[in-house]
Tab-separated table of N, CA and C in Angstrom:
chain	number	residue	atom	x	y	z
N	7	VAL	N	-43.516	4.181	54.027
N	7	VAL	CA	-42.629	3.057	54.273
N	7	VAL	C	-41.206	3.502	54.022
N	8	LEU	N	-40.318	3.247	54.975
N	8	LEU	CA	-38.920	3.582	54.768
N	8	LEU	C	-38.314	2.654	53.730
N	9	PRO	N	-37.369	3.149	52.908
N	9	PRO	CA	-36.838	2.345	51.813
N	9	PRO	C	-35.885	1.241	52.221
N	10	GLY	N	-35.594	1.071	53.476
N	10	GLY	CA	-34.755	-0.047	53.896
N	10	GLY	C	-33.499	0.396	54.600
N	11	PRO	N	-32.892	-0.508	55.336
N	11	PRO	CA	-31.688	-0.172	56.086
N	11	PRO	C	-30.448	-0.196	55.204
N	12	GLY	N	-29.395	0.427	55.674
N	12	GLY	CA	-28.114	0.326	54.988
N	12	GLY	C	-27.803	1.510	54.105
N	13	LEU	N	-26.531	1.695	53.865
N	13	LEU	CA	-26.072	2.833	53.090
N	13	LEU	C	-26.316	2.695	51.594
N	14	THR	N	-26.646	1.512	51.113
N	14	THR	CA	-26.912	1.356	49.686
N	14	THR	C	-28.240	1.985	49.293
N	15	ASN	N	-28.997	2.469	50.250
N	15	ASN	CA	-30.270	3.112	49.954
N	15	ASN	C	-30.157	4.627	49.961
N	16	LYS	N	-28.983	5.144	49.669
N	16	LYS	CA	-28.751	6.581	49.732
N	16	LYS	C	-29.414	7.344	48.584
N	17	ASN	N	-29.241	6.882	47.354
N	17	ASN	CA	-29.751	7.589	46.183
N	17	ASN	C	-30.899	6.798	45.579
N	18	PHE	N	-31.980	7.485	45.267
N	18	PHE	CA	-33.137	6.837	44.663
N	18	PHE	C	-33.242	7.269	43.208
N	19	LEU	N	-33.745	6.377	42.349
N	19	LEU	CA	-33.988	6.699	40.951
N	19	LEU	C	-35.450	6.416	40.640
N	20	PHE	N	-36.126	7.395	40.077
N	20	PHE	CA	-37.548	7.302	39.781
N	20	PHE	C	-37.757	6.940	38.312
N	21	PHE	N	-38.800	6.147	38.039
N	21	PHE	CA	-39.201	5.877	36.670
N	21	PHE	C	-40.668	5.484	36.651
N	22	GLN	N	-41.262	5.500	35.460
N	22	GLN	CA	-42.656	5.120	35.327
N	22	GLN	C	-42.763	3.863	34.489
N	23	ALA	N	-43.625	2.964	34.927
N	23	ALA	CA	-43.915	1.735	34.195
N	23	ALA	C	-45.338	1.329	34.525
N	24	ALA	N	-46.075	0.919	33.506
N	24	ALA	CA	-47.456	0.470	33.693
N	24	ALA	C	-48.273	1.479	34.509
N	25	LYS	N	-48.103	2.759	34.192
N	25	LYS	CA	-48.842	3.858	34.837
N	25	LYS	C	-48.570	3.961	36.333
N	26	LYS	N	-47.448	3.396	36.779
N	26	LYS	CA	-47.050	3.479	38.186
N	26	LYS	C	-45.770	4.296	38.275
N	27	THR	N	-45.617	5.018	39.365
N	27	THR	CA	-44.357	5.691	39.645
N	27	THR	C	-43.558	4.770	40.545
N	28	LEU	N	-42.416	4.325	40.031
N	28	LEU	CA	-41.587	3.360	40.738
N	28	LEU	C	-40.255	3.991	41.106
N	29	VAL	N	-39.623	3.431	42.137
N	29	VAL	CA	-38.387	3.987	42.671
N	29	VAL	C	-37.405	2.856	42.911
N	30	ILE	N	-36.224	2.942	42.285
N	30	ILE	CA	-35.154	1.980	42.554
N	30	ILE	C	-34.407	2.491	43.777
N	31	THR	N	-34.215	1.622	44.771
N	31	THR	CA	-33.498	2.037	45.974
N	31	THR	C	-32.227	1.245	46.221
N	32	SER	N	-32.046	0.139	45.502
N	32	SER	CA	-30.881	-0.709	45.733
N	32	SER	C	-30.591	-1.522	44.478
N	33	VAL	N	-29.299	-1.730	44.200
N	33	VAL	CA	-28.884	-2.501	43.031
N	33	VAL	C	-28.870	-3.996	43.342
N	34	SER	N	-28.278	-4.376	44.474
N	34	SER	CA	-28.132	-5.790	44.804
N	34	SER	C	-28.384	-5.994	46.300
N	35	PRO	N	-29.589	-6.472	46.677
N	35	PRO	CA	-30.662	-6.901	45.808
N	35	PRO	C	-31.270	-5.716	45.055
N	36	HIS	N	-31.891	-6.012	43.919
N	36	HIS	CA	-32.535	-4.970	43.118
N	36	HIS	C	-33.900	-4.708	43.727
N	37	ARG	N	-34.006	-3.571	44.424
N	37	ARG	CA	-35.225	-3.243	45.173
N	37	ARG	C	-35.948	-2.098	44.498
N	38	ILE	N	-37.233	-2.325	44.256
N	38	ILE	CA	-38.073	-1.305	43.638
N	38	ILE	C	-39.305	-1.115	44.503
N	39	TYR	N	-39.636	0.142	44.732
N	39	TYR	CA	-40.819	0.515	45.504
N	39	TYR	C	-41.802	1.225	44.589
N	40	GLU	N	-43.081	1.156	44.953
N	40	GLU	CA	-44.095	1.950	44.276
N	40	GLU	C	-44.339	3.196	45.118
N	41	LEU	N	-44.306	4.345	44.468
N	41	LEU	CA	-44.479	5.623	45.152
N	41	LEU	C	-45.894	6.131	44.950
N	42	ASP	N	-46.558	6.476	46.039
N	42	ASP	CA	-47.856	7.136	45.985
N	42	ASP	C	-47.588	8.634	45.888
N	43	MET	N	-47.854	9.212	44.726
N	43	MET	CA	-47.533	10.624	44.493
N	43	MET	C	-48.389	11.563	45.332
N	44	ASP	N	-49.529	11.103	45.826
N	44	ASP	CA	-50.380	11.953	46.650
N	44	ASP	C	-49.887	12.039	48.088
N	45	THR	N	-49.345	10.942	48.603
N	45	THR	CA	-48.936	10.928	50.006
N	45	THR	C	-47.414	10.980	50.192
N	46	GLY	N	-46.674	10.560	49.155
N	46	GLY	CA	-45.219	10.489	49.277
N	46	GLY	C	-44.733	9.192	49.903
N	47	TYR	N	-45.651	8.309	50.269
N	47	TYR	CA	-45.262	7.035	50.868
N	47	TYR	C	-44.908	6.021	49.785
N	48	MET	N	-43.961	5.143	50.123
N	48	MET	CA	-43.557	4.088	49.212
N	48	MET	C	-43.880	2.743	49.828
N	49	GLN	N	-44.225	1.797	48.959
N	49	GLN	CA	-44.472	0.428	49.386
N	49	GLN	C	-43.615	-0.509	48.550
N	50	PRO	N	-43.108	-1.587	49.140
N	50	PRO	CA	-42.322	-2.544	48.353
N	50	PRO	C	-43.122	-3.012	47.137
N	51	TYR	N	-42.438	-3.086	45.984
N	51	TYR	CA	-43.099	-3.497	44.746
N	51	TYR	C	-42.440	-4.737	44.143
N	52	ALA	N	-41.116	-4.735	44.057
N	52	ALA	CA	-40.399	-5.890	43.494
N	52	ALA	C	-38.992	-5.940	44.076
N	53	THR	N	-38.556	-7.137	44.419
N	53	THR	CA	-37.178	-7.351	44.877
N	53	THR	C	-36.666	-8.616	44.215
N	54	THR	N	-35.523	-8.494	43.528
N	54	THR	CA	-34.859	-9.660	42.943
N	54	THR	C	-33.402	-9.647	43.367
N	55	THR	N	-32.830	-10.820	43.462
N	55	THR	CA	-31.417	-10.910	43.823
N	55	THR	C	-30.594	-11.135	42.555
N	56	ASN	N	-29.312	-10.800	42.637
N	56	ASN	CA	-28.441	-10.911	41.477
N	56	ASN	C	-26.990	-10.948	41.936
N	57	PRO	N	-26.083	-11.403	41.072
N	57	PRO	CA	-24.662	-11.466	41.430
N	57	PRO	C	-23.865	-10.223	41.015
N	58	VAL	N	-24.498	-9.056	41.008
N	58	VAL	CA	-23.817	-7.826	40.590
N	58	VAL	C	-22.513	-7.607	41.358
N	59	MET	N	-22.525	-7.891	42.639
N	59	MET	CA	-21.321	-7.635	43.444
N	59	MET	C	-20.138	-8.497	43.005
N	60	ASN	N	-20.398	-9.629	42.351
N	60	ASN	CA	-19.309	-10.443	41.809
N	60	ASN	C	-18.530	-9.680	40.740
N	61	PHE	N	-19.187	-8.778	40.049
N	61	PHE	CA	-18.560	-7.985	38.995
N	61	PHE	C	-17.913	-6.713	39.541
N	62	LEU	N	-18.467	-6.183	40.634
N	62	LEU	CA	-18.035	-4.878	41.131
N	62	LEU	C	-17.072	-4.961	42.307
N	63	GLY	N	-17.043	-6.074	42.999
N	63	GLY	CA	-16.179	-6.208	44.168
N	63	GLY	C	-16.970	-6.045	45.446
N	64	SER	N	-16.955	-7.054	46.277
N	64	SER	CA	-17.775	-7.032	47.490
N	64	SER	C	-17.255	-6.062	48.544
N	65	ASP	N	-16.047	-5.531	48.360
N	65	ASP	CA	-15.513	-4.583	49.343
N	65	ASP	C	-15.873	-3.141	49.023
N	66	HIS	N	-16.677	-2.913	47.976
N	66	HIS	CA	-17.109	-1.575	47.606
N	66	HIS	C	-18.553	-1.343	48.017
N	67	ARG	N	-18.888	-0.103	48.281
N	67	ARG	CA	-20.288	0.286	48.383
N	67	ARG	C	-20.790	0.526	46.968
N	68	VAL	N	-22.052	0.290	46.749
N	68	VAL	CA	-22.658	0.488	45.439
N	68	VAL	C	-23.784	1.499	45.594
N	69	ASN	N	-23.723	2.559	44.784
N	69	ASN	CA	-24.716	3.622	44.850
N	69	ASN	C	-25.361	3.816	43.481
N	70	LEU	N	-26.575	4.314	43.480
N	70	LEU	CA	-27.277	4.649	42.255
N	70	LEU	C	-26.901	6.061	41.832
N	71	SER	N	-26.828	6.305	40.525
N	71	SER	CA	-26.396	7.619	40.043
N	71	SER	C	-27.375	8.277	39.086
N	72	GLY	N	-27.770	7.592	38.013
N	72	GLY	CA	-28.599	8.243	37.005
N	72	GLY	C	-29.428	7.267	36.204
N	73	GLY	N	-30.475	7.822	35.605
N	73	GLY	CA	-31.404	7.028	34.824
N	73	GLY	C	-32.607	6.695	35.694
N	74	PRO	N	-33.301	5.638	35.399
N	74	PRO	CA	-33.056	4.740	34.283
N	74	PRO	C	-33.522	5.327	32.956
N	75	ALA	N	-32.819	4.961	31.894
N	75	ALA	CA	-33.183	5.327	30.532
N	75	ALA	C	-33.741	4.073	29.874
N	76	ARG	N	-34.932	4.175	29.323
N	76	ARG	CA	-35.546	2.995	28.694
N	76	ARG	C	-34.927	2.757	27.326
N	77	ILE	N	-34.520	1.532	27.081
N	77	ILE	CA	-33.990	1.106	25.789
N	77	ILE	C	-35.044	0.159	25.216
N	78	ALA	N	-36.054	0.735	24.574
N	78	ALA	CA	-37.249	-0.001	24.168
N	78	ALA	C	-36.937	-1.186	23.259
N	79	ASP	N	-36.031	-1.007	22.296
N	79	ASP	CA	-35.771	-2.099	21.354
N	79	ASP	C	-35.028	-3.271	21.987
N	80	LYS	N	-34.490	-3.073	23.195
N	80	LYS	CA	-33.813	-4.161	23.923
N	80	LYS	C	-34.667	-4.694	25.066
N	81	GLY	N	-35.830	-4.071	25.309
N	81	GLY	CA	-36.718	-4.534	26.377
N	81	GLY	C	-36.147	-4.328	27.764
N	82	CYS	N	-35.408	-3.206	27.945
N	82	CYS	CA	-34.765	-2.989	29.246
N	82	CYS	C	-34.638	-1.504	29.559
N	83	TYR	N	-34.216	-1.259	30.769
N	83	TYR	CA	-33.809	0.074	31.209
N	83	TYR	C	-32.312	0.028	31.478
N	84	LEU	N	-31.644	1.149	31.260
N	84	LEU	CA	-30.216	1.295	31.545
N	84	LEU	C	-30.053	2.261	32.713
N	85	VAL	N	-29.229	1.873	33.672
N	85	VAL	CA	-28.994	2.674	34.874
N	85	VAL	C	-27.498	2.900	35.031
N	86	ALA	N	-27.126	4.095	35.495
N	86	ALA	CA	-25.742	4.384	35.878
N	86	ALA	C	-25.671	4.334	37.397
N	87	GLY	N	-24.619	3.707	37.895
N	87	GLY	CA	-24.349	3.670	39.319
N	87	GLY	C	-22.885	3.977	39.543
N	88	HIS	N	-22.483	3.992	40.786
N	88	HIS	CA	-21.046	4.144	41.053
N	88	HIS	C	-20.651	3.339	42.280
N	89	ILE	N	-19.429	2.820	42.197
N	89	ILE	CA	-18.858	2.138	43.345
N	89	ILE	C	-18.133	3.187	44.170
N	90	SER	N	-18.004	2.922	45.458
N	90	SER	CA	-17.247	3.840	46.308
N	90	SER	C	-16.521	3.044	47.376
N	91	LYS	N	-15.379	3.574	47.761
N	91	LYS	CA	-14.588	2.988	48.834
N	91	LYS	C	-13.781	4.117	49.451
N	92	GLY	N	-13.828	4.200	50.761
N	92	GLY	CA	-13.112	5.267	51.449
N	92	GLY	C	-13.940	6.533	51.523
N	93	GLY	N	-13.426	7.487	52.254
N	93	GLY	CA	-14.120	8.758	52.456
N	93	GLY	C	-13.801	9.763	51.377
N	94	TRP	N	-13.753	11.039	51.768
N	94	TRP	CA	-13.492	12.132	50.844
N	94	TRP	C	-12.193	11.857	50.076
N	95	GLY	N	-12.256	11.945	48.757
N	95	GLY	CA	-11.082	11.682	47.934
N	95	GLY	C	-10.829	10.219	47.666
N	96	GLY	N	-11.709	9.340	48.146
N	96	GLY	CA	-11.549	7.895	47.940
N	96	GLY	C	-11.933	7.475	46.534
N	97	LEU	N	-12.037	6.192	46.338
N	97	LEU	CA	-12.394	5.623	45.044
N	97	LEU	C	-13.870	5.864	44.728
N	98	ARG	N	-14.148	6.377	43.554
N	98	ARG	CA	-15.510	6.548	43.045
N	98	ARG	C	-15.441	6.349	41.529
N	99	MET	N	-16.101	5.295	41.030
N	99	MET	CA	-16.091	5.037	39.593
N	99	MET	C	-17.474	4.581	39.139
N	100	THR	N	-17.807	4.929	37.907
N	100	THR	CA	-19.109	4.623	37.316
N	100	THR	C	-19.175	3.179	36.814
N	101	PHE	N	-20.339	2.580	36.954
N	101	PHE	CA	-20.659	1.323	36.287
N	101	PHE	C	-22.080	1.464	35.753
N	102	PHE	N	-22.480	0.558	34.901
N	102	PHE	CA	-23.826	0.564	34.338
N	102	PHE	C	-24.465	-0.807	34.548
N	103	TYR	N	-25.787	-0.819	34.604
N	103	TYR	CA	-26.497	-2.087	34.583
N	103	TYR	C	-27.815	-1.910	33.846
N	104	THR	N	-28.335	-3.018	33.337
N	104	THR	CA	-29.650	-3.010	32.713
N	104	THR	C	-30.583	-3.894	33.525
N	105	PHE	N	-31.872	-3.556	33.440
N	105	PHE	CA	-32.881	-4.424	34.044
N	105	PHE	C	-34.081	-4.504	33.115
N	106	ARG	N	-34.768	-5.632	33.206
N	106	ARG	CA	-35.925	-5.912	32.353
N	106	ARG	C	-36.970	-4.805	32.514
N	107	ASP	N	-37.634	-4.439	31.416
N	107	ASP	CA	-38.608	-3.348	31.471
N	107	ASP	C	-40.014	-3.816	31.851
N	108	SER	N	-40.104	-4.992	32.461
N	108	SER	CA	-41.382	-5.477	32.970
N	108	SER	C	-41.143	-6.194	34.305
N	109	TYR	N	-42.225	-6.323	35.054
N	109	TYR	CA	-42.156	-6.963	36.366
N	109	TYR	C	-41.557	-8.359	36.240
N	110	PRO	N	-40.654	-8.765	37.104
N	110	PRO	CA	-40.232	-8.139	38.354
N	110	PRO	C	-39.006	-7.235	38.228
N	111	PHE	N	-38.700	-6.757	36.996
N	111	PHE	CA	-37.613	-5.804	36.772
N	111	PHE	C	-36.255	-6.360	37.211
N	112	ASP	N	-35.989	-7.619	36.880
N	112	ASP	CA	-34.736	-8.256	37.278
N	112	ASP	C	-33.554	-7.718	36.468
N	113	VAL	N	-32.394	-7.701	37.097
N	113	VAL	CA	-31.166	-7.210	36.479
N	113	VAL	C	-30.732	-8.204	35.399
N	114	LEU	N	-30.360	-7.656	34.234
N	114	LEU	CA	-29.988	-8.476	33.081
N	114	LEU	C	-28.497	-8.473	32.793
N	115	SER	N	-27.854	-7.317	32.981
N	115	SER	CA	-26.431	-7.211	32.659
N	115	SER	C	-25.800	-6.099	33.482
N	116	VAL	N	-24.469	-6.142	33.553
N	116	VAL	CA	-23.722	-5.157	34.331
N	116	VAL	C	-22.368	-4.934	33.659
N	117	SER	N	-21.843	-3.725	33.823
N	117	SER	CA	-20.489	-3.445	33.335
N	117	SER	C	-19.537	-3.420	34.521
N	118	ARG	N	-18.301	-3.593	34.258
N	118	ARG	CA	-17.282	-3.336	35.271
N	118	ARG	C	-17.178	-1.819	35.404
N	119	PRO	N	-16.559	-1.312	36.470
N	119	PRO	CA	-16.358	0.141	36.581
N	119	PRO	C	-15.569	0.659	35.379
N	120	VAL	N	-15.978	1.832	34.892
N	120	VAL	CA	-15.378	2.415	33.693
N	120	VAL	C	-14.835	3.811	33.984
N	121	SER	N	-13.915	4.247	33.146
N	121	SER	CA	-13.408	5.615	33.181
N	121	SER	C	-13.722	6.262	31.846
N	122	PHE	N	-14.107	7.519	31.883
N	122	PHE	CA	-14.350	8.291	30.671
N	122	PHE	C	-13.114	9.101	30.280
N	123	GLY	N	-12.000	8.878	31.001
N	123	GLY	CA	-10.742	9.504	30.642
N	123	GLY	C	-10.382	10.750	31.436
N	124	PHE	N	-11.156	11.073	32.446
N	124	PHE	CA	-10.865	12.260	33.257
N	124	PHE	C	-10.060	11.913	34.500
N	125	SER	N	-10.276	10.715	35.056
N	125	SER	CA	-9.558	10.256	36.238
N	125	SER	C	-9.685	8.740	36.297
N	126	ASN	N	-8.681	8.068	36.786
N	126	ASN	CA	-8.777	6.614	36.905
N	126	ASN	C	-9.136	6.182	38.325
N	127	ARG	N	-9.483	7.153	39.184
N	127	ARG	CA	-9.796	6.830	40.573
N	127	ARG	C	-11.046	7.536	41.101
N	128	LEU	N	-11.295	8.738	40.657
N	128	LEU	CA	-12.421	9.494	41.198
N	128	LEU	C	-13.134	10.216	40.056
N	129	GLU	N	-14.030	9.470	39.417
N	129	GLU	CA	-14.748	9.966	38.244
N	129	GLU	C	-16.073	9.223	38.190
N	130	TYR	N	-17.127	9.854	38.640
N	130	TYR	CA	-18.376	9.103	38.684
N	130	TYR	C	-19.570	9.916	38.216
N	131	CYS	N	-20.492	9.188	37.611
N	131	CYS	CA	-21.727	9.780	37.118
N	131	CYS	C	-22.581	10.221	38.302
N	132	ASN	N	-23.125	11.445	38.205
N	132	ASN	CA	-24.088	11.854	39.221
N	132	ASN	C	-25.446	12.205	38.618
N	133	GLN	N	-25.579	11.998	37.298
N	133	GLN	CA	-26.883	12.128	36.635
N	133	GLN	C	-26.756	11.592	35.222
N	134	MET	N	-27.822	10.974	34.729
N	134	MET	CA	-27.850	10.462	33.365
N	134	MET	C	-29.269	10.567	32.841
N	135	PHE	N	-29.399	11.024	31.596
N	135	PHE	CA	-30.701	10.979	30.944
N	135	PHE	C	-30.497	10.766	29.454
N	136	GLU	N	-31.552	10.267	28.812
N	136	GLU	CA	-31.538	10.027	27.370
N	136	GLU	C	-32.171	11.219	26.680
N	137	TYR	N	-31.544	11.682	25.598
N	137	TYR	CA	-32.096	12.783	24.812
N	137	TYR	C	-31.725	12.561	23.358
N	138	GLU	N	-32.748	12.467	22.515
N	138	GLU	CA	-32.567	12.299	21.074
N	138	GLU	C	-31.604	11.168	20.723
N	139	GLY	N	-31.750	10.036	21.418
N	139	GLY	CA	-30.985	8.848	21.097
N	139	GLY	C	-29.608	8.756	21.722
N	140	SER	N	-29.193	9.764	22.474
N	140	SER	CA	-27.894	9.739	23.152
N	140	SER	C	-28.100	9.781	24.656
N	141	LEU	N	-27.116	9.239	25.378
N	141	LEU	CA	-27.096	9.371	26.833
N	141	LEU	C	-26.276	10.599	27.181
N	142	HIS	N	-26.792	11.399	28.074
N	142	HIS	CA	-26.085	12.579	28.556
N	142	HIS	C	-25.792	12.344	30.026
N	143	LEU	N	-24.515	12.462	30.388
N	143	LEU	CA	-24.087	12.195	31.761
N	143	LEU	C	-23.371	13.394	32.349
N	144	SER	N	-23.680	13.673	33.599
N	144	SER	CA	-22.928	14.636	34.391
N	144	SER	C	-21.927	13.824	35.197
N	145	ILE	N	-20.641	14.139	35.049
N	145	ILE	CA	-19.576	13.368	35.678
N	145	ILE	C	-18.821	14.259	36.667
N	146	GLY	N	-18.740	13.814	37.917
N	146	GLY	CA	-17.918	14.483	38.916
N	146	GLY	C	-16.500	13.946	38.828
N	147	VAL	N	-15.519	14.848	38.825
N	147	VAL	CA	-14.124	14.446	38.649
N	147	VAL	C	-13.277	14.961	39.815
N	148	ASN	N	-12.593	14.028	40.495
N	148	ASN	CA	-11.622	14.337	41.552
N	148	ASN	C	-12.151	15.253	42.652
N	149	ASP	N	-13.449	15.184	42.933
N	149	ASP	CA	-14.058	16.075	43.936
N	149	ASP	C	-13.677	17.527	43.671
N	150	ASP	N	-13.461	17.846	42.395
N	150	ASP	CA	-12.955	19.156	42.023
N	150	ASP	C	-13.879	19.873	41.042
N	151	TYR	N	-14.368	19.153	40.027
N	151	TYR	CA	-15.228	19.777	39.029
N	151	TYR	C	-16.142	18.721	38.414
N	152	SER	N	-17.114	19.201	37.654
N	152	SER	CA	-18.017	18.320	36.918
N	152	SER	C	-17.910	18.627	35.436
N	153	THR	N	-18.217	17.632	34.646
N	153	THR	CA	-18.229	17.814	33.202
N	153	THR	C	-19.445	17.089	32.647
N	154	LEU	N	-19.921	17.528	31.506
N	154	LEU	CA	-21.039	16.884	30.839
N	154	LEU	C	-20.517	16.163	29.611
N	155	ILE	N	-20.983	14.926	29.420
N	155	ILE	CA	-20.561	14.163	28.249
N	155	ILE	C	-21.782	13.538	27.590
N	156	ARG	N	-21.625	13.232	26.316
N	156	ARG	CA	-22.666	12.534	25.555
N	156	ARG	C	-22.092	11.205	25.110
N	157	VAL	N	-22.872	10.132	25.293
N	157	VAL	CA	-22.408	8.785	24.999
N	157	VAL	C	-23.473	8.065	24.172
N	158	ASP	N	-23.049	7.301	23.194
N	158	ASP	CA	-23.946	6.458	22.413
N	158	ASP	C	-24.367	5.276	23.286
N	159	PRO	N	-25.673	5.054	23.475
N	159	PRO	CA	-26.108	3.940	24.321
N	159	PRO	C	-25.552	2.589	23.861
N	160	GLU	N	-25.365	2.390	22.559
N	160	GLU	CA	-24.825	1.121	22.061
N	160	GLU	C	-23.414	0.874	22.579
N	161	LYS	N	-22.622	1.923	22.728
N	161	LYS	CA	-21.266	1.758	23.265
N	161	LYS	C	-21.323	1.277	24.708
N	162	VAL	N	-22.283	1.780	25.460
N	162	VAL	CA	-22.447	1.328	26.846
N	162	VAL	C	-22.938	-0.117	26.862
N	163	LEU	N	-23.942	-0.426	26.059
N	163	LEU	CA	-24.488	-1.787	26.032
N	163	LEU	C	-23.433	-2.804	25.598
N	164	ASN	N	-22.491	-2.394	24.761
N	164	ASN	CA	-21.446	-3.305	24.279
N	164	ASN	C	-20.434	-3.702	25.359
N	165	ILE	N	-20.354	-2.953	26.461
N	165	ILE	CA	-19.403	-3.298	27.529
N	165	ILE	C	-20.056	-4.085	28.666
N	166	MET	N	-21.323	-4.415	28.483
N	166	MET	CA	-22.075	-5.107	29.534
N	166	MET	C	-21.844	-6.613	29.458
N	167	SER	N	-21.858	-7.246	30.630
N	167	SER	CA	-21.805	-8.705	30.731
N	167	SER	C	-23.160	-9.198	31.220
N	168	PRO	N	-23.740	-10.197	30.547
N	168	PRO	CA	-25.030	-10.719	31.003
N	168	PRO	C	-24.893	-11.426	32.339
N	169	ILE	N	-25.924	-11.320	33.147
N	169	ILE	CA	-25.957	-12.039	34.421
N	169	ILE	C	-27.300	-12.708	34.568
N	170	ALA	N	-27.319	-13.759	35.335
N	170	ALA	CA	-28.564	-14.475	35.607
N	170	ALA	C	-29.033	-14.099	37.007
N	171	PRO	N	-30.336	-13.931	37.174
N	171	PRO	CA	-30.823	-13.629	38.517
N	171	PRO	C	-30.539	-14.781	39.476
N	172	SER	N	-30.329	-14.423	40.736
N	172	SER	CA	-30.050	-15.443	41.758
N	172	SER	C	-31.313	-16.040	42.331
N	173	GLY	N	-32.425	-15.366	42.137
N	173	GLY	CA	-33.685	-15.849	42.703
N	173	GLY	C	-34.680	-14.716	42.801
N	174	PRO	N	-35.850	-14.956	43.373
N	174	PRO	CA	-36.899	-13.920	43.452
N	174	PRO	C	-36.539	-12.789	44.381
């Protein structure tokens, strides 16, 4: 099954839940597919709507970047994404969102685009993983170089704004 039309389905993020291999293909709507590891085919698993674009700006494209990292004590997963506008050298900035760690995996909170201090226009996460209680992010800067940073997950969670799902 193809993951859907549109450019928001460019980057996929894989995770496991309830002994299933799941794939996030879109932030808004939040689309998750189940992946059959034997065949490589995906089938729709869960889709929820949310007002994420109200926080990020409807004139931006929204792409997935890294994670999800499970935050067990909060009952959620944390994902890094990035907004984009324009072509080469255009705007690219990181944002984060959380989603519930159980079906239907609805989005719970979102951050506004953030800067880690390398660029205020072109600085975006292209990978994120959790290791020993810290988030490790690979950040692309100015289409020129990448850097690795370590971030406390609590600092990321503290910049999030709660959102209510728009519907199923």
